[in-house]
Coordinates of C-alpha atoms and ligand atoms in Angstrom, one line a residue:
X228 CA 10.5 8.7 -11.5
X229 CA 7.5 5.8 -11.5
X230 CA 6.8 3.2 -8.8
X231 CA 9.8 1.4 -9.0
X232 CA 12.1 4.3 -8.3
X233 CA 12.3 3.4 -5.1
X234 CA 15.2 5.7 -3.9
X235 CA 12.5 8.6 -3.6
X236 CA 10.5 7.0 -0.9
X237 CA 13.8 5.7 1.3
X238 CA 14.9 9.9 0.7
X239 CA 11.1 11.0 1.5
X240 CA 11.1 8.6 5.0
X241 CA 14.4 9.9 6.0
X242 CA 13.9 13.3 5.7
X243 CA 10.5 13.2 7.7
X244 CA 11.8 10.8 10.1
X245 CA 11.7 12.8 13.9
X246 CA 14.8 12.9 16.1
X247 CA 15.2 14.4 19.7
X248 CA 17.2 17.2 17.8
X249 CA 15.4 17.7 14.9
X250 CA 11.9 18.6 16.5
X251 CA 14.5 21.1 18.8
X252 CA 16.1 22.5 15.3
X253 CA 13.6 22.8 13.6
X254 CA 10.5 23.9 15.3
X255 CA 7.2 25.0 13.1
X256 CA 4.8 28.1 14.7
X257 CA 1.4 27.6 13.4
X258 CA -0.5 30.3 11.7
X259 CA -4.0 30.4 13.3
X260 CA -5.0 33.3 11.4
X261 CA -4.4 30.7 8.1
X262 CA -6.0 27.4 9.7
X263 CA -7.4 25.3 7.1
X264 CA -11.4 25.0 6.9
X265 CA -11.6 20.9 7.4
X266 CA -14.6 20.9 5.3
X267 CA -14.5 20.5 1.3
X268 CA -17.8 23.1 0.3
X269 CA -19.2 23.0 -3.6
X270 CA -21.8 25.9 -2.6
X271 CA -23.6 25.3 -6.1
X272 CA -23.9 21.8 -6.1
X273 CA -27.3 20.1 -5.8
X274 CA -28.0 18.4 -2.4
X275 CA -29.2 15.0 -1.6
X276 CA -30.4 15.2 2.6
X277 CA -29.0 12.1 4.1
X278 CA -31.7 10.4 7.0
X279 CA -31.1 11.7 10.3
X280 CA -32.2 9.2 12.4
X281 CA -29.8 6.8 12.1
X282 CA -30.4 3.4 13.8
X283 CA -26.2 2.6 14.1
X284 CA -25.4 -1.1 14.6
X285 CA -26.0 -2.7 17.7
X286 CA -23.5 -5.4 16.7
X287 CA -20.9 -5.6 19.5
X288 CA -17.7 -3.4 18.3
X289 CA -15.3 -6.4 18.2
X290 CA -17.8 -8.6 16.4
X291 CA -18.2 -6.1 13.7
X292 CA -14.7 -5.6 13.1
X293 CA -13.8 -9.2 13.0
X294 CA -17.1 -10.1 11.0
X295 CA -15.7 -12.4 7.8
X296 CA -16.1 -10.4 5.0
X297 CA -19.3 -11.1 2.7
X298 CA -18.6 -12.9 -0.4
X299 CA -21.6 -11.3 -1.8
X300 CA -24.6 -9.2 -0.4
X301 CA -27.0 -11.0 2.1
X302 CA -29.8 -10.2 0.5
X303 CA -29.8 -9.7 -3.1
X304 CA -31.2 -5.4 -2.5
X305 CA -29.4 -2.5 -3.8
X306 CA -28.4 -0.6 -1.0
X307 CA -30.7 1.8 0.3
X308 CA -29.7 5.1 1.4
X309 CA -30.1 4.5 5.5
X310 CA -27.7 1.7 5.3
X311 CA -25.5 4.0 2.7
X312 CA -25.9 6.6 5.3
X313 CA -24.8 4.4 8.8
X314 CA -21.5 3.4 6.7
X315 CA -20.7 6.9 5.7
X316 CA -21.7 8.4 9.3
X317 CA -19.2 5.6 11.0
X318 CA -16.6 6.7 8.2
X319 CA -16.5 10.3 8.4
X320 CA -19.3 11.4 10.5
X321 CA -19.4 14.9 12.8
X322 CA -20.3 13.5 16.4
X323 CA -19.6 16.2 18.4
X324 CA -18.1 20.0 18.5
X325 CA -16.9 22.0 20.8
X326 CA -14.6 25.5 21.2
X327 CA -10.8 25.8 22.3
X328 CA -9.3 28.6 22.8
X329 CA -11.0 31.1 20.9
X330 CA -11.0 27.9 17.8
X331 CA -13.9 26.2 17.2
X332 CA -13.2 21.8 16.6
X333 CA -16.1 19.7 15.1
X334 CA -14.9 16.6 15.7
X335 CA -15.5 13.2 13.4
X336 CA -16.4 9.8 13.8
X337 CA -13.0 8.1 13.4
X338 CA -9.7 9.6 14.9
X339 CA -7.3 12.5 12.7
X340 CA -4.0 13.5 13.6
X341 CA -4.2 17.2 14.9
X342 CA -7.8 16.9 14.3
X343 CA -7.5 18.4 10.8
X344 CA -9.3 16.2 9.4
X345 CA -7.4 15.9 5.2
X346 CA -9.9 12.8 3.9
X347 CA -12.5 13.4 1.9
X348 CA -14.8 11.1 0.7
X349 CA -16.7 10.7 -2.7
X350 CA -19.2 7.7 -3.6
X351 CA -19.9 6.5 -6.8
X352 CA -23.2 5.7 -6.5
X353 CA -24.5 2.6 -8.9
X354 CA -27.5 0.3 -7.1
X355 CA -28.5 2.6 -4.4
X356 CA -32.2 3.1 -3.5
X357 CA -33.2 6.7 -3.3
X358 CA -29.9 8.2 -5.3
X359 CA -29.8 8.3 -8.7
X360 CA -26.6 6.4 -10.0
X361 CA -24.0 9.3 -10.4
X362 CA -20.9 10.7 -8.4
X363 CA -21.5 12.3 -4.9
X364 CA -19.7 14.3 -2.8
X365 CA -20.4 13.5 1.3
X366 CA -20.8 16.3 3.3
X367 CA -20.1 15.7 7.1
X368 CA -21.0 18.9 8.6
X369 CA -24.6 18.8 6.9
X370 CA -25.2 15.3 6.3
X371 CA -25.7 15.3 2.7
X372 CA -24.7 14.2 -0.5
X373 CA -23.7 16.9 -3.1
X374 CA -24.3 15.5 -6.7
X375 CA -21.6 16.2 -8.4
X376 CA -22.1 14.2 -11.7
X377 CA -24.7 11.6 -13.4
X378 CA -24.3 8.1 -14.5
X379 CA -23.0 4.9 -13.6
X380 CA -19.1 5.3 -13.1
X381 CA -18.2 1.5 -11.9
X382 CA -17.1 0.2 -15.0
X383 CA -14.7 3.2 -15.3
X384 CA -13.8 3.0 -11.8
X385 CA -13.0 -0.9 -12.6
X386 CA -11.1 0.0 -15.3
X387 CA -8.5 2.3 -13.6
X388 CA -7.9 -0.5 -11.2
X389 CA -7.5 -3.5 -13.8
X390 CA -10.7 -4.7 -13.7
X391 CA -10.6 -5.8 -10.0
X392 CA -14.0 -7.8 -9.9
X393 CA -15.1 -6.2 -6.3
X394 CA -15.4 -2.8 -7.8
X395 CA -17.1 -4.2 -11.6
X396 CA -19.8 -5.7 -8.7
X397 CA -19.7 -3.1 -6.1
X398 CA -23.4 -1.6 -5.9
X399 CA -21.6 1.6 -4.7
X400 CA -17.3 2.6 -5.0
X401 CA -16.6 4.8 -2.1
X402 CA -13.6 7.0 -2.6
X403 CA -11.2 8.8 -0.2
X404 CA -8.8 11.6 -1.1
X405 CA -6.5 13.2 0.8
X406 CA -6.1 17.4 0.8
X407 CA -3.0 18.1 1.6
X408 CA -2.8 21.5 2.8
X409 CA -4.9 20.4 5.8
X410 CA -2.2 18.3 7.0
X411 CA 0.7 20.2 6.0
X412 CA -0.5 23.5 7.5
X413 CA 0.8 21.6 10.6
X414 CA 2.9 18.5 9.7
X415 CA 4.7 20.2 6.7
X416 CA 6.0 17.5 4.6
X417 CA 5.8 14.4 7.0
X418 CA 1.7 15.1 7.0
X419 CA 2.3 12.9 4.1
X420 CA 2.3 9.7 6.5
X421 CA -0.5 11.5 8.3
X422 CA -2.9 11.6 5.7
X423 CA -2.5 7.5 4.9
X424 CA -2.7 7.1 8.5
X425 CA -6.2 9.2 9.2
X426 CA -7.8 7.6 6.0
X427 CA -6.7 4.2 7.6
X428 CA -8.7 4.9 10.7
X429 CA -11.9 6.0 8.7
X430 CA -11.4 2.9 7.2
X431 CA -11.5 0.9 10.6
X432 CA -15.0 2.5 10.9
X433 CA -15.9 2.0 7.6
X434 CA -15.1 -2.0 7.6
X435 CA -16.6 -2.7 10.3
X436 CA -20.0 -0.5 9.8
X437 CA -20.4 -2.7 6.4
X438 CA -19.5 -5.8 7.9
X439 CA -22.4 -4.9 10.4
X440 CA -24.8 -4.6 7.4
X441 CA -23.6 -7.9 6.3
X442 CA -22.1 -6.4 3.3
X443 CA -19.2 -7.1 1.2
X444 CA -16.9 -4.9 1.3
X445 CA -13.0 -4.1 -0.3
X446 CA -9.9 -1.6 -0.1
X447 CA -8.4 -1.4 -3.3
X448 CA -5.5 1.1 -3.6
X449 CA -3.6 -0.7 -7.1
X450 CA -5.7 1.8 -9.6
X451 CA -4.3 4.5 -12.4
X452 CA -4.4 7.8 -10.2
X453 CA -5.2 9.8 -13.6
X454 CA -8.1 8.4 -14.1
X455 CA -9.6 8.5 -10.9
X456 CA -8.3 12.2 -10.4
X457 CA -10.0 12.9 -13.4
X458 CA -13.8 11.3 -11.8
X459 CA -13.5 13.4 -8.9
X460 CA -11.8 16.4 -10.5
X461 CA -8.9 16.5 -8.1
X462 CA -5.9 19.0 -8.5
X463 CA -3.2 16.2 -8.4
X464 CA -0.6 18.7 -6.2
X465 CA -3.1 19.6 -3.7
X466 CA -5.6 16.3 -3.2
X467 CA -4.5 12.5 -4.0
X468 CA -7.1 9.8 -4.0
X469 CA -6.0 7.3 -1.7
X470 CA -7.8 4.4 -2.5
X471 CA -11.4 3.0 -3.2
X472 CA -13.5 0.9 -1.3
X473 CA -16.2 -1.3 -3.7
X474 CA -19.4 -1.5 -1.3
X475 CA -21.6 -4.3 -1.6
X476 CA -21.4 -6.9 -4.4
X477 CA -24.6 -8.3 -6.9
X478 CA -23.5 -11.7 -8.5
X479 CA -21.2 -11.2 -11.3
X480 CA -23.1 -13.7 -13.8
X481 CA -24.2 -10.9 -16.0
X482 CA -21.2 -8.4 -15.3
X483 CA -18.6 -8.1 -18.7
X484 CA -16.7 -4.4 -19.3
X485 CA -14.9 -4.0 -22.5
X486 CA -11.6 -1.9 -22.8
X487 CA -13.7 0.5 -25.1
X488 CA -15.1 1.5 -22.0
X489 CA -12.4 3.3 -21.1
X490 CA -12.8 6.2 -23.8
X491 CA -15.8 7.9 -21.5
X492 CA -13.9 9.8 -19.9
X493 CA -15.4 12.5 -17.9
X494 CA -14.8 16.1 -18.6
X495 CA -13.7 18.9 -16.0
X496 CA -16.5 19.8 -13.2
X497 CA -15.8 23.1 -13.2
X498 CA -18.1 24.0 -9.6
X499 CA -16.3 26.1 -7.4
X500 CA -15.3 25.1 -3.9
X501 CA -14.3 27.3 -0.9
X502 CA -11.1 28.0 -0.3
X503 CA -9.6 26.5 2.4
X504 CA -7.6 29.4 3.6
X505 CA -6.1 32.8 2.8
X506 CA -3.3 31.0 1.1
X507 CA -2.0 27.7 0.9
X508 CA 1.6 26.4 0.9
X509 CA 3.1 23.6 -0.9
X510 CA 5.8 21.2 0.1
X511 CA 8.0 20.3 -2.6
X512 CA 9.1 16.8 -0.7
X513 CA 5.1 15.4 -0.3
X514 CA 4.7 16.6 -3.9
X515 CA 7.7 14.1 -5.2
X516 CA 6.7 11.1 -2.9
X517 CA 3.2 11.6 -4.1
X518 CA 4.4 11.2 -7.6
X519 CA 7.1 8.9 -7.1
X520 CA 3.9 6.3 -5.4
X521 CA 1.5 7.0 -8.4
X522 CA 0.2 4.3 -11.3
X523 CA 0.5 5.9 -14.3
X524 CA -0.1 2.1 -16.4
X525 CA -2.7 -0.6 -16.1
X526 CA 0.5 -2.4 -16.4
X527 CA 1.8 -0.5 -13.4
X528 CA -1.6 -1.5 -12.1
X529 CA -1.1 -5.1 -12.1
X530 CA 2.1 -5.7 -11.5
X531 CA 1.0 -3.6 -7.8
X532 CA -2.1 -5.7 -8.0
X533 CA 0.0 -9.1 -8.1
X534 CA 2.4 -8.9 -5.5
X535 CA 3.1 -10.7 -3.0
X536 CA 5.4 -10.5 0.1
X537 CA 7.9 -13.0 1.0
X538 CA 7.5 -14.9 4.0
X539 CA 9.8 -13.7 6.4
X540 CA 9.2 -14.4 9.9
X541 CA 10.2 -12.6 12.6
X542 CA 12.7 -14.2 15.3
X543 CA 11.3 -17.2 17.5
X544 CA 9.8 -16.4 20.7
X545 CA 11.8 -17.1 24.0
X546 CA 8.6 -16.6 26.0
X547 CA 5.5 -15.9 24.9
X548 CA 2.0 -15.5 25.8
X549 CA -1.4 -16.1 24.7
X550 CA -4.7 -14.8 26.8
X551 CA -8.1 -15.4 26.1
X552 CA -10.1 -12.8 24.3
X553 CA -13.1 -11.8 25.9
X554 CA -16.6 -13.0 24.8
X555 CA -17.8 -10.3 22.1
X556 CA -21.2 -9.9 24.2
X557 CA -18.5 -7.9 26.5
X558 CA -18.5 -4.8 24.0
X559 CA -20.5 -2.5 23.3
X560 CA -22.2 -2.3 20.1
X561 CA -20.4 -0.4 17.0
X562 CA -23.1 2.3 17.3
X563 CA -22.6 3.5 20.5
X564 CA -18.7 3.2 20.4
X565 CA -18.2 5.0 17.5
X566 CA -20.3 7.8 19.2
X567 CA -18.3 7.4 22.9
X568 CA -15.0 7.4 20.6
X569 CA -12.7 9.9 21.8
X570 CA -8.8 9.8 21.9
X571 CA -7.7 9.8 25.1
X572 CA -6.1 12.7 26.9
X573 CA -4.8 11.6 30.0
X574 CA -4.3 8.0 31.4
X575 CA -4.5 6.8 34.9
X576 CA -1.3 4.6 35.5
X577 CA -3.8 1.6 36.5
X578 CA -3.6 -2.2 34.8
X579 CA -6.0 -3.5 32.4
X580 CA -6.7 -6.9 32.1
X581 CA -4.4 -9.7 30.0
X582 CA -7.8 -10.3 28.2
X583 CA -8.7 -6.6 27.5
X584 CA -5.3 -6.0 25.4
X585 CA -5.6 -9.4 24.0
X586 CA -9.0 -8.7 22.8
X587 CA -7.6 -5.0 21.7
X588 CA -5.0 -6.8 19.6
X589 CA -6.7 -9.5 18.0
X590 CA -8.3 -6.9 15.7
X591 CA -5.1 -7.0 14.3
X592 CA -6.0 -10.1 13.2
X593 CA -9.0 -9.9 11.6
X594 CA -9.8 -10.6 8.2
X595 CA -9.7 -7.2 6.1
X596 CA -10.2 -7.6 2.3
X597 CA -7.9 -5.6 0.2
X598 CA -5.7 -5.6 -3.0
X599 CA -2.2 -5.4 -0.9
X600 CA -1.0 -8.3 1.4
X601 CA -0.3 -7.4 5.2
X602 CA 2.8 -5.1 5.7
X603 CA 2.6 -4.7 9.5
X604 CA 4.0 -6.1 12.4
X605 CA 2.9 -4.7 15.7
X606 CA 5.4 -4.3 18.8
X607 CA 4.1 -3.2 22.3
X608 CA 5.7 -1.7 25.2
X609 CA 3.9 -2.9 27.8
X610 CA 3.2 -0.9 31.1
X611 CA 0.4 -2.3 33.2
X612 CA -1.2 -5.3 32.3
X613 CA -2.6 -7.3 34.6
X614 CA -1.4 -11.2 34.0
X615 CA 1.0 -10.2 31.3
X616 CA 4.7 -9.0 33.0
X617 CA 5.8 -5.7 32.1
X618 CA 8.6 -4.8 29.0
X619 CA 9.1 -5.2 25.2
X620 CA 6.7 -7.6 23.5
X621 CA 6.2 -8.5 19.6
X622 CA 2.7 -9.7 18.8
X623 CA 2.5 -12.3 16.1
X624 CA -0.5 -11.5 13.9
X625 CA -0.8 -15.2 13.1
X626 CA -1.0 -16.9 16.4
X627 CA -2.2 -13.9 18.3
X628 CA 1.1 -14.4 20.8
X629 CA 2.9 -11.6 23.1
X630 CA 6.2 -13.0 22.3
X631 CA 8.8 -11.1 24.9
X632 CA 11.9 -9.3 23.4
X633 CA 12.4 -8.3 26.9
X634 CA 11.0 -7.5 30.5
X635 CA 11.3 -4.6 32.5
X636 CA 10.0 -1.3 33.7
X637 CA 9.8 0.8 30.3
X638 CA 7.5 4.0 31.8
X639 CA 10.4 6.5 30.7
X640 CA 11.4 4.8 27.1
X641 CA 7.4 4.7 26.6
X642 CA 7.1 8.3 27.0
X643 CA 10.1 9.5 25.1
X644 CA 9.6 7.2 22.1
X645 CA 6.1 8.6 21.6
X646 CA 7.8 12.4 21.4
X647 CA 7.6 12.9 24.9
X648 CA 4.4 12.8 25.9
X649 CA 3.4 11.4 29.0
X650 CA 0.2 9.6 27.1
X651 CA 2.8 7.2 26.2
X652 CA 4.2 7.1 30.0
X653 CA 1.1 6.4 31.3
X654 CA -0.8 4.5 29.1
X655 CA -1.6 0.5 30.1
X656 CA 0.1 -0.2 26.6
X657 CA 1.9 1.4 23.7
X658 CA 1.3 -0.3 20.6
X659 CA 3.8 0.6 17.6
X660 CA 3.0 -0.8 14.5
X661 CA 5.9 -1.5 12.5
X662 CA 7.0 -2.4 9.0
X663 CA 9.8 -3.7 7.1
X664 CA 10.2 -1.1 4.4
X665 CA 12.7 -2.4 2.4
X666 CA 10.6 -5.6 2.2
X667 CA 7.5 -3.8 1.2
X668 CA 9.1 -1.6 -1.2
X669 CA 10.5 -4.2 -3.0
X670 CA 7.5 -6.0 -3.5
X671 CA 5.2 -3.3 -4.6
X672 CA 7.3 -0.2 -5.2
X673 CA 6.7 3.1 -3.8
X674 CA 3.0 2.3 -3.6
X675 CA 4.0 -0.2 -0.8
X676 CA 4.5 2.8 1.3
X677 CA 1.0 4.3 1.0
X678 CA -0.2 0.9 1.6
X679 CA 2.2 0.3 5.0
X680 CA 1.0 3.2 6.0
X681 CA -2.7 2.7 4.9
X682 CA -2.8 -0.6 7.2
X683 CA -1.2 1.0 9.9
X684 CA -4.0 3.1 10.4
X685 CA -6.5 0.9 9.8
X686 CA -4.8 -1.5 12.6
X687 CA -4.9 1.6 14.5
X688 CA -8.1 2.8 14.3
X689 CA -9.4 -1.0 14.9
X690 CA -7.4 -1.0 18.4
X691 CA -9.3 2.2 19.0
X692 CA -12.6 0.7 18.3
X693 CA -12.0 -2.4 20.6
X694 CA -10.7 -0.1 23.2
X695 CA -13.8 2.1 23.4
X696 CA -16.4 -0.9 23.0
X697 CA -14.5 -2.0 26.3
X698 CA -14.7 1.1 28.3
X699 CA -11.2 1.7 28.2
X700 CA -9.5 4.9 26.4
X701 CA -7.0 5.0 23.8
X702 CA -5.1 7.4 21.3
X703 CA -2.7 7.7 18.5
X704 CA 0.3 9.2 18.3
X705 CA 3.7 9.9 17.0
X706 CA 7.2 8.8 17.4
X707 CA 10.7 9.6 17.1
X708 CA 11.5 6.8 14.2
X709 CA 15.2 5.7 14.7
X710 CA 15.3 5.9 18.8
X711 CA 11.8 3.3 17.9
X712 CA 13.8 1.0 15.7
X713 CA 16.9 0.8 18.5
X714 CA 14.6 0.5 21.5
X715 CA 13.0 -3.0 20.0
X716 CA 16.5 -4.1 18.8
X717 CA 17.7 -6.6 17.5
X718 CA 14.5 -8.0 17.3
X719 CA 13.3 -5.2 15.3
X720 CA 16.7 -4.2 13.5
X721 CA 15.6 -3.2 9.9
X722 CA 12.0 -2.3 10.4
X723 CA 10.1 1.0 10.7
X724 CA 8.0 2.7 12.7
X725 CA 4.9 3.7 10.9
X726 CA 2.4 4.3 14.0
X727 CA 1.8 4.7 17.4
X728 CA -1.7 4.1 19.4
X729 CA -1.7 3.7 23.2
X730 CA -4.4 1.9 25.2
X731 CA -5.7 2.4 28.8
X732 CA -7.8 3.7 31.3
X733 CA -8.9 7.2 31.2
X734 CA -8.3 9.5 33.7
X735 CA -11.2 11.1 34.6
X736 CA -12.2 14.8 33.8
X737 CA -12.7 15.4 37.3
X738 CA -9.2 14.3 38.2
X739 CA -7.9 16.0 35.6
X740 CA -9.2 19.3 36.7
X741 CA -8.3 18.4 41.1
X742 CA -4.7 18.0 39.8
X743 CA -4.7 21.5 37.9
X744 CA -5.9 23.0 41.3
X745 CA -3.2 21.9 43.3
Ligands
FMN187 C1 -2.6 9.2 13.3 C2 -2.9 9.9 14.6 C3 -1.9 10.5 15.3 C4 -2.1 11.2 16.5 N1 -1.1 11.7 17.2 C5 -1.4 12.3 18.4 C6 -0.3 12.7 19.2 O1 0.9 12.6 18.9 N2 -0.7 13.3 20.4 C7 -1.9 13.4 20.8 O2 -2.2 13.9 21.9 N3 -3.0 13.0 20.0 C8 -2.7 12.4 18.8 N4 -3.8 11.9 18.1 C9 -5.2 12.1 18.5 C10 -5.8 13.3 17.7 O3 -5.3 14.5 18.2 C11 -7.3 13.2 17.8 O4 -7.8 12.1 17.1 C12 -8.0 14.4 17.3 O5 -7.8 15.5 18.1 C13 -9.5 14.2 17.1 O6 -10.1 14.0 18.4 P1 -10.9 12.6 18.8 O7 -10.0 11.5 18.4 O8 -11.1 12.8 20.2 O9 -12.1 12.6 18.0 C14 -3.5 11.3 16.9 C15 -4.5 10.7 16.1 C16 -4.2 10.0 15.0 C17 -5.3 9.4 14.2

């Protein structure tokens, strides 16, 4: 096993890929009466109340997501808790609730497969005004922070991930992990792709909430996973920390760690939490590809850190295309999108505009500041687009182009690739966001595959974002992998599918409910 084994991550991706006859062969019955709480409780943990009027960003959606990240802070302030409070809202926040079928669904800032909602998020606390410095636990469905240990854990933090200078400077280290039994309970062993993918579009939200407060802010997923494990007091099988984000960042003049630093090492929380469900089940495959992507060495640690991909550009465009984007003043402000965020769950079959998509892709393209170099390429099938013909396209992240592979009426491929749902029939467009696994693993090991998977999200949840700021709907979804790979062929011969998120206009409740009455 280790990172460079990489025959355990090609075996984990094939097993979970989905085929028109494996979703037939192998159907899964969900057990209501075992549904997973989404909610991480420590009932004896002290409680920091979070503000509750919170005055969310005004800063057009698309603006904050493309915002240059901060070298360093604006101001030279420790964060105080409001601003601490609008980043973790956007990230993980509980907007709204409601009751289906007899099951009640609180539903969360940023987008989760199944709506089970497997991320949770820790901060370590360092320069914030109003929280001592110590570890916290956030808690959505109260708003408040559950102290869950004292002190100043950056320089620990740094350690585990090689003494990456974002998180020595960070004035807080947020941290998300991923509990597995929430997704498994309906994914089994694939949730594993599920888990990277919801953490991916909190951290669409996340980015572009601190960009809004003109803070610096990184993604760093090369760390030891021990150590960290060890901060938060995770059970390795059942919740793996998926990466850190360094908030913030004071001028590093004064900052130096030693190595002897690393012998503080905290000791076991022992505080209860409540159990998720009657029983929980473990799945043997997500356990070994969750090993097989684990640091165990700071060596390990830098080599990940280091990598680079190779250039390898994708075929030359026949025909392409490049619209406009639309002026940011067109969105609405991050604030109010997150809270109007849904996914979408019916689309009218009407156009949007060339402009609307471009401006919906470009946040493909905008600067995000983490430890792993970009992994994916996004395709499109294109449906209704008003100035752009309909078929295959490949957007090129670098030249924000819609290169065609080829033109045509794809309605019916749409809707079957996306594991026949007509969302992907009727959407405007279906974006698939693609990688070139062998590439990736190659360059970073099996870690390349939480990071693939990581970005795809986080491309995802951005091209949620810009869709909402814009009025128009969108939602993600999944996808038979092979029949994804053929359809884009040639172009796409040796890459993988690793999400799906379709764009376009809603269709309305009200025409919704006329259609079930006829
Ligand atoms: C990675 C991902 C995959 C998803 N896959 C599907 C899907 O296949 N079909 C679907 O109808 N919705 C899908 N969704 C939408 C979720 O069901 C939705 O986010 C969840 O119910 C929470 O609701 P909200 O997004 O309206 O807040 C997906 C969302 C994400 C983030």
């Amino acid at each position: 096993m280790g990172n460079n084994d990489r025959e355990a991550t090609r075996r984990y991706h094939e097993i979970t890929k989905h085929s028109y006859t494996n979703v037939r062969s192998n159907p899964h019955a969900l057990d209501w009466d075992n549904r997973p709480l989404t909610y991480k409780i420590y009932p004896a943990a002290g409680a920091i109340a979070l503000p509750r009027e919170l005055d969310l960003s005004a800063m057009p959606a698309t603006a904050a997501i493309g915002a240059a990240p901060a070298r360093l802070d604006a101001t030279d302030e420790p964060l105080n808790l409001e601003t601490l409070t609008r980043i973790l809202f956007c990230t993980a926040g509980l907007t709204r609730s409601k009751t289906v079928g007899g099951e009640d669904y609180h539903f969360r800032a940023a987008a989760s497969a199944g709506a089970l909602y497997p991320i949770e998020v820790y901060l370590a606390a360092s320069e914030v005004e109003g929280a001592e410095p110590g570890l916290y636990h956030f808690s959505p469905a109260d708003l408040k922070l559950r102290g869950l240990r004292r002190g100043d854990w950056r320089e620990y933090l740094a350690l585990a991930a090689a003494k990456r200078p974002a998180v020595i400077e960070a004035r807080a280290v947020v941290m998300l992990s991923a509990i597995f039994w929430r997704s498994t309970w309906k994914y089994r062993a694939r949730a594993y792709r599920y888990c990277f993918w919801d953490a991916g579009t909190m951290l669409a939200n996340l980015t572009a909430a601190a960009n809004a407060e003109r803070l610096a802010v990184e993604i760093v997923t090369a760390f030891e996973d021990a150590p960290v494990e060890r901060l938060i007091d995770a059970d390795a099988e059942r919740e793996g920390v998926v990466c850190l984000v360094a908030i913030g960042r004071r001028a590093p003049a004064s900052v130096t760690i030693s190595d002897a630093q690393s012998a503080a090492s905290p000791a076991p929380l022992k505080l209860d939490t409540v159990p998720l469900s009657t029983h929980e089940k473990s799945y043997e495959d997500l356990a070994k590809i969750h090993r097989a992507s684990r640091l165990e060495t700071i060596e390990e640690v830098r080599a990940v850190a280091a990598a680079s991909l190779e250039a390898r550009p994708a075929p030359a465009a026949i025909e392409s295309i490049t619209p406009a984007v639309l002026p940011e003043a067109d969105a609405l402000g991050l604030g109010e999108t997150v809270l109007r965020r849904g996914s979408a769950r019916a689309f009218a079959r009407e156009p949007i505009a060339a402009e609307e998509l471009a401006t919906i892709m470009a946040t493909s393209r905008a600067p995000l500041q983490t430890d792993f170099p970009p992994t994916v390429e996004p395709y499109l099938i294109i449906n209704a687009v008003d100035g752009i013909a309909s078929g295959a396209y490949y957007y090129r992240r670098e030249t924000g182009s819609f290169e065609v592979i080829k033109c045509g009426e794809f309605r019916g491929e749409a809707g079957y690739l996306c594991l026949e749902q007509t969302l992907g029939a009727d959407c405007s467009a279906l974006i698939c966001y693609m990688t070139d696994l062998d590439r990736v693993l190659d360059a970073l090991g099996n870690r390349g595959y939480r990071d693939a998977h990581l970005e795809a999200g986080i491309l995802g949840g951005r091209a949620y974002l810009a869709a909402y700021s814009l009025g128009r709907g969108a939602t993600g979804l999944t996808f038979y992998d092979d029949d994804t790979t053929k359809f884009f062929a040639p172009h796409a011969e040796g890459k993988s599918p690793l999400l799906m998120v379709a764009v376009g206009v809603q269709r309305s409740r009200a025409a919704l409910i006329e259609d079930d009455a006829e």
